[in-house]
Amino acid sequence: MRTVQVELGDRSYPIYIGPSLLPETGSYLEKHGLTKKSTHLIVTDEQVAARHLDTLKQSLESQGYTAVVSIVKSGETSKSLAVYEEVMTTAIQGGLDRSSAVLALGGGVVGDLAGFVAATYMRGVKFVQIPTTILAHDSSVGGKVAVNHRLAKNMIGAFHQPELVLYDMDTLQTLPAREVSAGLAEMVKHGLIRDAEFAGWCRDHASELLSLDREALAYGLERGCSIKANVVSADEREGGLRAILNLGHTIGHAIEAVGGYGEFLHGEAISIGMAGSAMLAVKLGRDASIYPETVSMLKALKLPVVLPEHLPTDELIAAMKHDKKFTEGTMVFIVPDRIGEVSIVKDIPEALVREVIEELRRKEPEHV
Amino acid sequence: MRTVQVELGDRSYPIYIGPSLLPETGSYLEKHGLTKKSTHLIVTDEQVAARHLDTLKQSLESQGYTAVVSIVKSGETSKSLAVYEEVMTTAIQGGLDRSSAVLALGGGVVGDLAGFVAATYMRGVKFVQIPTTILAHDSSVGGKVAVNHRLAKNMIGAFHQPELVLYDMDTLQTLPAREVSAGLAEMVKHGLIRDAEFAGWCRDHASELLSLDREALAYGLERGCSIKANVVSADEREGGLRAILNLGHTIGHAIEAVGGYGEFLHGEAISIGMAGSAMLAVKLGRDASIYPETVSMLKALKLPVVLPEHLPTDELIAAMKHDKKFTEGTMVFIVPDRIGEVSIVKDIPEALVREVIEELRRKEPEHV
């Protein structure tokens, strides 16, 4: 088993990565001091519940824990205030108190939703992440939790760190290919922003990663979590540095908002966004190789790099202006300086962003 | 002008108490470094808007600030997730960003609602309190913000400290008598938990307080805020000590929940609750004078001390079990040891609570 420690002072916590962890959840909760006197809440989605809920429940019961369960629909549409209220109702009716914990069993959607419930139920209770997707290696580090407003993604949320993260590799084995790729988008992103060698490793081991080879996956998740943990430790509440984690997210979030949250997986949208950021970098005078190199890495992981025709530029720009990175009237982008290093660039002219969007829509360049 | 400093490390903030502060809001925002580049949000209710919104808007405009406004219905029913979502919509459509602030112009309801918006909009933006009720002297200290769930009060919330509190005494002069009394309930509560002399002062100056004498009111607010600030400084997130501020709230919240949030003002409900806690204290063996003394102080401030007939005991008990103070299966009460001192008592038998509720319903005892 591998352990990544996220260092955040008295909010520090470990991420356990390994096989056969889910059936041991009860023991881990005990190890981390969660009370058996209070009822806990499991939040999961329909697909994950069908595969893993019984294992989790049995593990809790065997250690003397009691829990109520809230099963939400699979997909981004569950990150709504309406679903949030339903989960709150289950928590209240289940009698959760201030010593209770909310356990998120699932991917990023479940983690974000359950985390926001944990952050705000009785002004905050304990939170445990049990990610079942590769994408969730990203959202399980750093304590960002949120639901969507119909006008913009992740607009309503909090910072709320988990007590522990249990990353059972076995739960990843049933992921559909599209979700595997989408998850690897965040993994390679961590290389692109801080570790050129790791970005190269992701490309070179793309076939192992795509076929869910346990060794490659365990290393990739550990490395991805570690890079993110370092950034978050330095800037928990996104005063500055942490924003670099948003590489590809300005355009990516706009694609999700305009396409509707169902059309693109988050990882697919930010893959197109990262291609766009790389193109922007070249337009801003960075080395011309950044764009084709970035695109080749993304394509190796079977990720999209071209913007679909049916998303109007004006709507994408309007959505970007609702983005949280749009501050004090200027457009902010995370721009690669080279592979493995990025800058936060403010005051990007809107015309340049339009140019990038238009070019992203064309067939990919010949030289890629 | 009087200033109470709430000491919370890097989240410390001042409460300014004095006349003619509202027209100076713009200057105070500038003094506290709020940006003029971003749009801010004013949250207020219909009644307060009619009296004070223009003054606030003019003050902001005169200093070069821009703000959008969300006006909610007056009353506790606005502390709902539905209204919260509406205010969020106004914030997004108004283009608030991470440098924006949410200004709460109103009483406790507006403060709690606007504060929860500030705590969770884009995972947290700045918050400014401009209380217009006496009751709000309590909620403006300590950063507790929340909305109600239909099953229980303040169940959904956060801890989010304001940047500053502007307490303009002039805005209190138009308060209806019933709201004046209800506000004084929290004031005398601060005496009852930590300062017997101040509790006595409240009783002895009841007529000045009830007639909104500015000198008496300014002193009472300063003292009330100071006591609360001391408690909150020692225990910001209610690990232990801070719970003493909940004197009267276990029964009080149950009365509000069962009566419907419209029937009782919060201060009225906790007044009955404080009478109940004093009765419980005597039943637990504390000095028999605690109950009549407490009741006489509350009555001096024209507050109710008798539980209405139409609230069924079973429903009140059930509501208490949804209370946040109900932890790990035991009933927790804040119990007076004497006037000016309280203890947090766990494991109060349900039968004893029932006894208190039944007795609270009878006409007040002869000896009071």
XYZ file of C-alpha atoms in Angstrom:
736
model
C 0.000 0.000 0.000
C 1.133 3.563 -0.739
C 0.301 6.521 1.502
C 0.367 10.160 0.467
C 0.212 12.586 3.383
C -1.494 15.910 2.643
C 0.187 18.421 4.945
C -2.227 21.073 6.165
C -1.315 21.672 9.803
C -4.088 20.407 12.056
C -6.146 19.560 8.972
C -3.525 17.160 7.562
C -4.729 13.792 6.370
C -3.502 10.629 4.638
C -4.517 9.188 1.271
C -4.237 5.404 1.352
C -3.767 3.892 -2.119
C -3.839 0.142 -2.585
C -5.864 -2.983 -3.310
C -8.587 -4.417 -1.006
C -9.094 -1.267 1.056
C -12.878 -0.931 0.762
C -13.624 -4.076 2.820
C -11.336 -2.602 5.519
C -13.142 0.743 5.750
C -14.508 0.019 9.234
C -11.008 -0.595 10.572
C -9.704 2.607 9.010
C -12.528 4.636 10.535
C -11.687 3.137 13.905
C -8.002 3.868 13.430
C -8.919 7.491 12.724
C -11.053 7.799 15.824
C -14.550 8.049 14.346
C -17.184 7.451 17.001
C -19.416 4.375 16.997
C -22.039 6.143 19.120
C -23.301 8.357 16.301
C -24.907 7.403 13.011
C -22.882 8.175 9.891
C -24.021 8.912 6.342
C -22.875 7.198 3.158
C -23.438 9.212 -0.016
C -23.066 7.303 -3.267
C -24.603 7.092 -6.745
C -26.727 4.403 -8.388
C -23.935 2.869 -10.454
C -21.401 2.757 -7.637
C -24.011 1.544 -5.147
C -24.767 -1.456 -7.329
C -21.107 -2.473 -7.295
C -19.656 -1.431 -3.960
C -22.272 -0.350 -1.417
C -22.774 -3.789 0.134
C -19.052 -4.218 0.679
C -18.850 -0.849 2.419
C -21.925 -1.461 4.577
C -20.681 -4.879 5.648
C -17.307 -3.435 6.527
C -18.909 -0.749 8.702
C -21.296 -3.172 10.376
C -18.564 -5.669 11.136
C -16.760 -2.969 13.131
C -19.903 -1.835 14.950
C -20.608 1.303 12.922
C -24.117 2.366 11.908
C -24.834 4.400 8.799
C -27.737 5.665 6.737
C -27.387 5.832 2.958
C -28.248 8.459 0.384
C -28.103 7.154 -3.189
C -28.164 9.860 -5.850
C -28.429 9.572 -9.629
C -25.130 9.065 -11.410
C -23.756 12.107 -13.202
C -23.046 15.806 -12.805
C -26.757 16.692 -12.545
C -26.657 15.406 -8.957
C -24.389 18.300 -7.996
C -27.461 20.515 -7.556
C -28.944 22.318 -4.578
C -32.059 20.159 -4.917
C -30.094 16.931 -4.488
C -28.022 18.570 -1.739
C -31.252 19.274 0.151
C -32.365 15.644 -0.270
C -29.087 14.393 1.170
C -29.466 16.839 4.064
C -32.941 15.429 4.709
C -31.526 11.902 4.904
C -28.854 13.130 7.307
C -31.375 14.809 9.598
C -33.860 11.942 9.493
C -31.015 9.521 10.144
C -30.200 11.492 13.263
C -26.644 12.497 12.340
C -25.086 14.712 14.976
C -21.934 16.791 15.319
C -19.785 13.722 15.887
C -21.039 11.999 12.733
C -19.135 11.672 9.477
C -20.216 11.833 5.852
C -18.624 9.118 3.693
C -18.385 9.770 -0.047
C -18.344 6.501 -1.996
C -17.934 7.343 -5.659
C -16.330 9.701 -8.135
C -15.845 13.439 -8.190
C -19.550 14.262 -8.298
C -20.325 12.238 -5.185
C -17.205 13.582 -3.466
C -18.074 17.204 -4.188
C -21.715 16.809 -3.169
C -21.051 14.746 -0.039
C -18.196 17.050 0.888
C -20.419 20.113 0.710
C -22.959 18.317 2.881
C -20.193 17.506 5.372
C -18.951 21.106 5.265
C -22.361 22.569 6.059
C -24.407 19.970 7.989
C -24.631 21.491 11.471
C -21.908 23.910 10.280
C -19.496 21.106 9.508
C -18.971 17.447 10.378
C -16.252 14.944 9.518
C -15.737 13.805 5.950
C -14.249 10.602 4.520
C -13.506 10.116 0.833
C -13.660 6.690 -0.802
C -13.015 7.514 -4.473
C -14.003 4.966 -7.102
C -12.742 6.781 -10.203
C -9.346 7.897 -11.441
C -10.635 11.442 -11.822
C -11.372 11.543 -8.108
C -7.646 11.333 -7.297
C -7.767 15.014 -8.111
C -10.853 16.035 -6.182
C -9.918 13.927 -3.156
C -6.916 16.148 -2.490
C -7.375 19.670 -1.280
C -10.801 19.898 0.252
C -12.606 21.771 -2.500
C -16.254 20.774 -2.300
C -19.177 22.279 -4.162
C -22.457 21.971 -5.980
C -23.361 23.672 -9.260
C -25.678 26.608 -9.746
C -27.692 26.386 -12.949
C -25.745 29.419 -14.175
C -22.248 28.186 -13.360
C -20.330 25.169 -12.173
C -18.998 24.753 -8.611
C -20.318 28.192 -7.752
C -21.630 27.149 -4.321
C -19.145 25.423 -2.089
C -16.554 25.423 0.649
C -13.104 24.239 1.644
C -13.522 21.166 3.820
C -10.691 18.674 4.292
C -11.430 14.957 4.765
C -10.202 12.948 7.737
C -8.772 10.346 5.391
C -9.030 9.149 1.803
C -9.313 5.438 1.070
C -8.348 4.746 -2.537
C -9.142 1.132 -3.304
C -7.526 0.268 -6.654
C -9.914 -2.647 -7.091
C -12.874 -0.311 -7.491
C -11.236 1.206 -10.587
C -11.185 -2.046 -12.531
C -14.785 -1.759 -13.729
C -14.482 1.813 -15.037
C -15.642 2.352 -18.644
C -12.827 3.306 -21.061
C -14.159 6.828 -21.518
C -14.009 7.485 -17.775
C -10.526 6.033 -17.558
C -9.290 8.524 -20.135
C -11.148 11.386 -18.510
C -9.531 10.536 -15.180
C -6.088 10.415 -16.721
C -6.626 14.003 -17.955
C -6.246 15.281 -14.378
C -3.293 12.954 -13.830
C -1.322 14.271 -16.797
C -2.394 17.791 -15.854
C -0.418 17.443 -12.635
C 2.623 16.605 -14.744
C 2.000 19.494 -17.129
C 1.886 22.068 -14.333
C 4.717 20.901 -12.068
C 6.598 17.834 -13.299
C 7.639 17.436 -16.940
C 9.128 14.026 -16.206
C 5.814 12.742 -14.836
C 3.932 14.174 -17.831
C 6.342 12.264 -20.090
C 5.888 9.142 -17.964
C 2.094 9.386 -18.430
C 2.524 9.513 -22.207
C 5.075 6.693 -22.251
C 2.894 4.475 -20.065
C -0.388 5.430 -21.691
C -1.229 1.886 -22.755
C -0.623 0.454 -19.269
C -2.672 3.269 -17.734
C -5.520 2.841 -20.225
C -5.592 -0.905 -19.588
C -5.688 -0.237 -15.822
C -2.423 -1.980 -15.064
C -2.321 -1.897 -11.264
C 1.349 -1.053 -10.913
C 1.248 1.826 -13.382
C -2.028 3.114 -11.995
C -0.839 3.011 -8.376
C 2.301 4.951 -9.296
C 0.350 7.459 -11.381
C -2.212 8.084 -8.649
C 0.447 8.422 -5.973
C 2.453 10.863 -8.091
C -0.654 12.832 -9.148
C -1.912 13.060 -5.543
C 1.564 14.070 -4.307
C 1.943 16.907 -6.787
C -1.485 18.220 -5.946
C -0.881 17.797 -2.205
C 2.306 19.895 -2.465
C 0.483 22.708 -4.208
C -2.437 22.604 -1.769
C -0.138 22.528 1.265
C 1.464 25.733 0.050
C -1.855 27.486 -0.589
C -4.885 25.787 0.942
C -7.447 28.471 0.141
C -6.237 29.470 -3.297
C -4.713 32.807 -2.398
C -2.346 32.430 -5.349
C -0.298 29.362 -6.253
C -3.161 26.897 -5.969
C -4.788 28.462 -9.009
C -2.223 26.671 -11.223
C -4.259 23.513 -10.657
C -6.884 25.111 -12.856
C -4.853 24.560 -16.039
C -7.403 23.932 -18.793
C -10.313 24.718 -16.487
C -11.276 28.183 -17.753
C -12.165 26.827 -21.184
C -13.069 23.411 -19.742
C -15.710 24.739 -17.366
C -17.178 26.864 -20.149
C -17.451 23.769 -22.371
C -19.260 21.911 -19.595
C -21.588 24.832 -18.870
C -22.509 25.468 -22.512
C -22.618 21.791 -23.511
C -24.778 21.004 -20.539
C -23.226 19.070 -17.679
C -24.151 15.754 -19.252
C -22.440 16.033 -22.644
C -18.775 16.046 -21.656
C -17.013 14.290 -18.862
C -15.056 16.791 -16.788
C -11.735 15.276 -17.867
C -12.685 15.538 -21.541
C -13.639 19.185 -21.192
C -10.403 20.112 -19.440
C -8.401 18.141 -21.999
C -9.760 20.434 -24.712
C -9.129 23.309 -22.298
C -5.492 22.269 -21.799
C -5.024 22.102 -25.559
C -6.478 25.633 -25.669
C -4.138 26.879 -22.920
C -1.170 25.431 -24.787
C -2.312 27.205 -27.953
C -2.741 30.429 -25.976
C 0.791 30.007 -24.603
C 2.210 29.875 -28.113
C 0.184 32.952 -29.115
C 1.607 34.734 -26.067
C 5.135 34.019 -27.318
C 6.067 30.815 -25.458
C 7.910 28.083 -27.345
C 5.928 26.827 -30.335
C 6.491 23.179 -29.306
C 4.254 23.522 -26.249
C 1.038 23.098 -28.206
C 1.927 19.964 -30.257
C 3.644 18.346 -27.254
C 0.638 18.923 -25.027
C -1.713 17.638 -27.693
C 0.371 14.504 -28.245
C 0.294 13.690 -24.535
C -3.461 14.152 -24.379
C -4.031 12.082 -27.510
C -1.862 9.269 -26.165
C -4.371 9.048 -23.310
C -7.232 8.976 -25.864
C -8.468 12.407 -24.848
C -10.224 14.938 -27.113
C -8.285 18.068 -28.128
C -10.695 19.643 -30.628
C -13.661 21.810 -29.693
C -16.978 20.548 -31.142
C -18.667 22.763 -33.736
C -21.955 23.143 -31.911
C -20.699 25.230 -28.953
C -21.042 28.923 -29.915
C -18.052 31.144 -29.151
C -20.213 33.882 -27.618
C -21.788 31.470 -25.170
C -18.404 30.059 -24.202
C -17.043 33.562 -23.572
C -20.121 34.474 -21.534
C -19.708 31.315 -19.454
C -16.044 32.165 -18.837
C -17.089 35.505 -17.450
C -19.086 33.653 -14.799
C -16.005 31.623 -13.942
C -14.568 32.045 -10.463
C -11.182 32.850 -12.037
C -12.692 35.977 -13.590
C -11.694 38.528 -10.946
C -12.053 42.273 -10.745
C -13.001 42.559 -14.415
C -10.033 40.751 -15.988
C -9.733 37.348 -17.642
C -7.327 35.016 -15.887
C -5.714 31.979 -17.540
C -3.220 29.383 -16.409
C -0.660 29.429 -19.210
C 2.138 26.876 -19.776
C 5.637 28.399 -19.834
C 6.993 25.028 -20.886
C 5.915 21.424 -20.251
C 5.968 21.024 -16.449
C 5.658 24.719 -15.602
C 2.837 27.233 -15.778
C 2.089 30.856 -14.904
C -1.063 32.594 -13.759
C -1.643 35.280 -16.386
C -4.135 38.063 -15.753
C -5.538 40.531 -18.254
C -5.739 38.143 -21.190
C -7.520 40.119 -23.947
C -10.933 38.722 -24.800
C -10.069 38.914 -28.537
C -7.179 36.507 -28.020
C -9.414 34.073 -26.173
C -11.896 34.218 -29.067
C -9.064 33.480 -31.494
C -8.026 30.414 -29.492
C -11.606 29.165 -29.324
C -12.078 29.524 -33.052
C -8.831 27.701 -33.813
C -9.591 24.962 -31.289
C -12.715 24.228 -33.274
C -10.855 23.421 -36.511
C -9.529 19.976 -37.289
C -6.316 19.430 -35.371
C -3.233 20.879 -37.044
C -1.334 18.691 -39.526
C 1.895 18.783 -37.533
C 0.430 17.083 -34.464
C -18.565 55.638 19.169
C -17.748 52.393 20.943
C -15.681 49.616 19.358
C -15.654 45.993 20.448
C -12.793 43.973 18.963
C -13.542 40.272 18.398
C -10.190 38.517 18.778
C -9.874 35.540 16.446
C -6.291 35.639 15.198
C -6.206 36.491 11.508
C -10.004 36.464 11.474
C -10.306 39.216 14.115
C -12.709 42.048 13.400
C -14.196 45.170 14.991
C -17.801 45.921 15.888
C -18.455 49.640 15.618
C -21.379 50.780 17.767
C -22.636 54.326 17.499
C -25.030 56.802 15.898
C -24.916 57.841 12.212
C -22.791 54.941 11.001
C -24.954 53.712 8.116
C -24.367 56.846 5.973
C -20.624 56.263 6.488
C -20.625 52.642 5.282
C -18.671 53.455 2.125
C -15.862 55.014 4.149
C -15.729 52.020 6.491
C -15.511 49.610 3.571
C -12.642 51.659 2.174
C -10.914 51.730 5.549
C -11.165 47.932 5.639
C -9.685 47.525 2.176
C -12.688 46.331 0.168
C -12.040 46.629 -3.549
C -13.938 49.071 -5.734
C -13.192 47.031 -8.867
C -15.662 44.264 -8.044
C -19.410 44.413 -7.619
C -20.715 43.752 -4.111
C -24.043 42.345 -2.933
C -26.430 43.869 -0.421
C -28.873 41.417 1.154
C -31.764 42.950 3.049
C -35.466 42.373 3.724
C -38.545 44.279 2.602
C -39.101 46.147 5.855
C -35.499 47.188 6.323
C -35.114 48.063 2.650
C -37.988 50.518 2.901
C -36.250 52.344 5.750
C -32.519 52.076 5.178
C -31.583 50.746 1.741
C -31.360 54.139 0.029
C -29.041 55.473 2.719
C -26.748 52.478 2.302
C -26.743 52.626 -1.485
C -25.992 56.343 -1.496
C -23.151 55.836 0.936
C -21.610 53.132 -1.264
C -22.062 55.125 -4.460
C -20.571 58.257 -2.954
C -17.364 56.306 -2.281
C -17.281 54.719 -5.734
C -18.600 51.282 -4.788
C -21.039 49.327 -6.961
C -23.493 46.822 -5.543
C -26.433 44.686 -6.591
C -29.292 44.139 -4.164
C -31.259 41.097 -3.094
C -34.395 41.944 -1.135
C -35.987 38.997 0.648
C -39.280 38.751 2.525
C -39.089 39.765 6.165
C -39.135 36.930 8.665
C -37.607 33.573 9.478
C -39.139 31.900 6.424
C -36.456 33.604 4.319
C -33.814 31.442 5.978
C -34.582 28.658 3.491
C -32.520 26.930 0.826
C -34.939 28.271 -1.791
C -34.282 31.894 -0.828
C -30.564 31.117 -0.475
C -30.578 29.926 -4.094
C -32.346 33.135 -5.206
C -29.721 35.271 -3.502
C -26.982 33.167 -5.137
C -28.630 33.819 -8.503
C -28.517 37.568 -7.887
C -24.856 37.292 -6.919
C -23.937 35.374 -10.072
C -25.992 37.560 -12.386
C -24.509 40.633 -10.741
C -21.070 39.289 -11.575
C -19.723 39.010 -8.030
C -16.225 37.561 -7.974
C -13.807 36.309 -5.341
C -12.907 39.838 -4.276
C -16.546 40.823 -3.733
C -18.268 41.171 -0.385
C -21.764 40.339 0.801
C -23.300 43.064 2.994
C -26.080 42.036 5.366
C -28.399 44.953 6.095
C -30.998 43.772 8.588
C -31.625 41.569 11.585
C -30.566 38.070 12.475
C -32.428 36.422 9.610
C -30.752 38.580 6.976
C -27.383 38.204 8.709
C -27.606 34.413 8.862
C -28.802 34.088 5.269
C -26.359 36.621 3.786
C -23.555 35.159 5.877
C -24.187 31.665 4.536
C -24.179 33.091 1.020
C -20.846 34.814 1.787
C -19.456 31.599 3.286
C -20.284 29.508 0.235
C -20.380 31.788 -2.831
C -17.309 30.684 -4.799
C -16.277 28.819 -1.612
C -16.277 31.991 0.446
C -16.126 35.749 -0.048
C -15.959 38.685 2.353
C -18.863 39.467 4.645
C -19.973 42.725 6.271
C -22.703 42.921 8.906
C -24.908 45.978 9.282
C -27.377 44.891 11.981
C -30.623 46.798 12.337
C -32.083 44.963 15.341
C -31.049 44.503 18.939
C -31.237 40.732 18.524
C -28.547 40.928 15.849
C -25.975 42.064 18.414
C -25.850 38.392 19.219
C -25.672 36.934 15.728
C -23.196 39.556 14.532
C -20.554 38.176 16.887
C -18.999 34.815 16.264
C -19.501 34.000 12.610
C -22.281 31.458 12.935
C -24.285 31.612 9.721
C -27.017 29.266 8.572
C -30.311 28.582 6.885
C -33.070 26.337 8.196
C -34.035 22.915 6.939
C -37.766 22.277 7.065
C -37.036 19.639 9.722
C -34.805 21.743 11.954
C -33.502 25.236 12.493
C -29.985 26.378 11.513
C -29.207 22.854 10.373
C -27.341 23.982 7.251
C -24.580 26.482 7.792
C -20.980 27.415 8.366
C -18.607 29.459 10.486
C -17.744 32.600 8.549
C -16.443 35.714 10.282
C -17.299 39.189 8.976
C -14.670 41.781 8.058
C -16.428 44.320 10.222
C -19.760 44.983 11.902
C -21.364 48.406 11.630
C -23.946 48.854 14.357
C -25.823 52.072 13.709
C -27.898 52.870 16.799
C -30.187 55.084 14.746
C -31.552 52.102 12.832
C -32.871 50.641 16.092
C -35.175 53.557 16.840
C -37.987 52.297 14.594
C -38.081 48.755 15.998
C -41.522 47.526 17.141
C -41.804 46.957 20.884
C -42.066 43.192 20.496
C -38.774 43.062 18.611
C -37.089 45.280 21.166
C -37.978 42.841 23.928
C -36.975 39.853 21.834
C -33.590 41.441 21.190
C -33.070 42.158 24.865
C -33.540 38.432 25.534
C -30.115 37.712 24.003
C -28.649 40.688 25.831
C -29.729 39.512 29.263
C -28.718 35.967 28.285
C -25.117 37.169 28.059
C -25.433 38.403 31.610
C -27.071 35.193 32.802
C -24.249 33.020 31.455
C -21.165 35.082 32.362
C -21.881 38.299 34.216
C -24.406 38.467 37.060
C -23.805 42.183 37.462
C -24.716 42.844 33.830
C -27.830 40.664 34.132
C -28.843 42.766 37.124
C -28.064 45.964 35.211
C -30.387 44.806 32.393
C -33.224 44.301 34.876
C -32.560 47.598 36.653
C -32.410 49.525 33.363
C -35.268 47.653 31.705
C -37.382 50.757 31.202
C -34.524 52.698 29.531
C -33.723 49.704 27.352
C -37.357 49.167 26.379
C -37.729 52.844 25.505
C -34.546 52.656 23.382
C -32.595 55.161 25.434
C -29.412 55.570 23.375
C -26.984 55.630 26.294
C -28.415 52.527 27.941
C -28.712 50.713 24.636
C -25.148 51.527 23.571
C -23.797 50.260 26.888
C -25.968 47.140 26.772
C -24.946 46.298 23.217
C -21.271 46.889 23.924
C -21.391 44.720 27.051
C -23.435 41.998 25.336
C -21.110 41.923 22.326
C -18.037 41.905 24.587
C -19.218 38.933 26.632
C -20.038 36.991 23.521
C -16.743 37.996 21.864
C -14.802 36.673 24.860
C -16.548 33.322 24.694
C -16.126 33.050 20.932
C -12.441 34.026 21.090
C -11.855 31.142 23.464
C -13.722 28.616 21.324
C -14.477 29.744 17.783
C -15.865 26.478 16.446
C -17.805 25.378 19.511
C -15.485 22.605 20.658
C -16.756 23.134 24.185
C -17.117 26.459 26.019
C -18.964 28.234 23.209
C -21.940 25.970 23.782
C -22.815 28.012 26.901
C -24.151 30.674 24.534
C -26.955 28.249 23.812
C -28.623 28.863 27.188
C -32.357 28.550 26.558
C -31.833 27.410 22.991
C -32.585 23.700 23.328
C -36.169 24.381 24.353
C -36.234 27.658 22.397
C -35.387 26.053 19.065
C -37.956 23.335 19.693
C -40.621 25.983 20.331
C -39.732 27.706 17.077
C -39.697 24.450 15.109
C -43.004 23.169 16.477
C -44.734 26.563 16.498
C -43.630 27.228 12.959
C -40.906 29.790 12.401
C -43.455 32.601 12.135
C -45.263 32.290 15.467
C -42.509 33.232 17.907
C -39.681 35.668 17.585
C -36.390 33.956 18.318
C -35.859 36.039 21.459
C -39.309 35.133 22.770
C -38.694 31.435 22.236
C -35.341 31.476 24.015
C -36.826 33.521 26.843
C -39.238 30.666 27.541
C -36.266 28.340 27.049
C -34.189 30.237 29.620
C -37.070 30.032 32.095
C -37.098 26.281 31.381
C -33.350 25.949 31.908
C -33.632 27.781 35.211
C -36.435 25.421 36.257
C -34.296 22.454 35.197
C -31.414 23.840 37.263
C -33.560 23.853 40.378
C -34.751 20.309 39.655
C -31.093 19.287 39.348
C -30.430 20.620 42.833
C -29.150 24.140 42.171
C -30.355 26.963 44.392
C -34.132 27.359 44.299
C -33.832 31.139 43.753
C -32.429 30.666 40.237
C -35.831 30.120 38.663
C -37.732 33.072 40.161
C -34.742 35.400 39.687
C -34.369 34.437 36.043
C -38.095 34.826 35.459
C -38.157 38.250 37.108
C -35.343 39.482 34.845
C -37.102 38.208 31.736
C -40.412 39.679 32.797
C -38.815 43.043 33.459
C -37.855 43.055 29.797
C -41.456 42.155 28.860
C -40.504 38.693 27.696
C -42.707 35.553 27.851
C -41.800 32.859 30.370
C -44.770 30.491 29.987
C -45.051 27.830 27.290
C -48.267 28.106 25.243
C -50.803 25.270 25.584
C -50.929 24.355 21.910
C -47.380 23.011 21.538
C -47.503 19.252 22.246
C -44.780 17.887 24.521
C -44.054 14.933 22.236
C -43.424 17.213 19.289
C -41.183 19.476 21.346
C -39.142 16.478 22.521
C -38.877 15.143 18.975
C -37.680 18.554 17.760
C -35.052 18.648 20.531
C -33.704 15.351 19.304
C -33.022 17.014 15.947
C -31.172 19.779 17.760
C -27.476 20.126 17.040
C -26.784 19.934 20.778
C -28.130 16.371 20.802
C -24.847 14.482 20.429
C -24.009 10.804 20.482
C -27.427 9.849 21.793
C -27.564 12.064 24.901
C -29.558 15.203 25.654
C -27.410 18.218 26.362
C -28.595 21.316 28.228
C -26.957 24.536 29.324
C -27.898 24.732 33.006
C -27.459 27.776 35.288
C -25.303 27.070 38.359
C -26.234 30.512 39.662
C -27.114 33.831 37.985
C -24.060 34.688 35.848
C -22.682 31.157 35.580
C -23.747 28.065 33.656
C -22.593 24.500 33.008
C -22.921 22.252 29.978
C -24.760 19.198 31.313
C -24.912 16.023 29.250
C -27.135 13.012 29.822
C -30.193 14.912 31.005
C -32.934 12.258 31.327
C -35.756 12.731 28.833
C -38.294 12.276 31.643
C -36.922 15.327 33.448
C -37.135 17.404 30.278
C -40.768 16.325 29.894
C -41.445 17.384 33.474
C -39.961 20.831 32.843
C -41.985 21.243 29.658
C -45.221 20.316 31.412
C -44.535 22.739 34.264
C -43.505 25.522 31.905
C -46.957 25.273 30.377
C -48.781 26.107 33.605
C -49.475 29.644 34.693
C -46.362 31.140 36.224
C -45.781 30.228 39.848
C -47.239 32.491 42.531
C -43.894 33.361 44.051
C -42.567 35.045 40.924
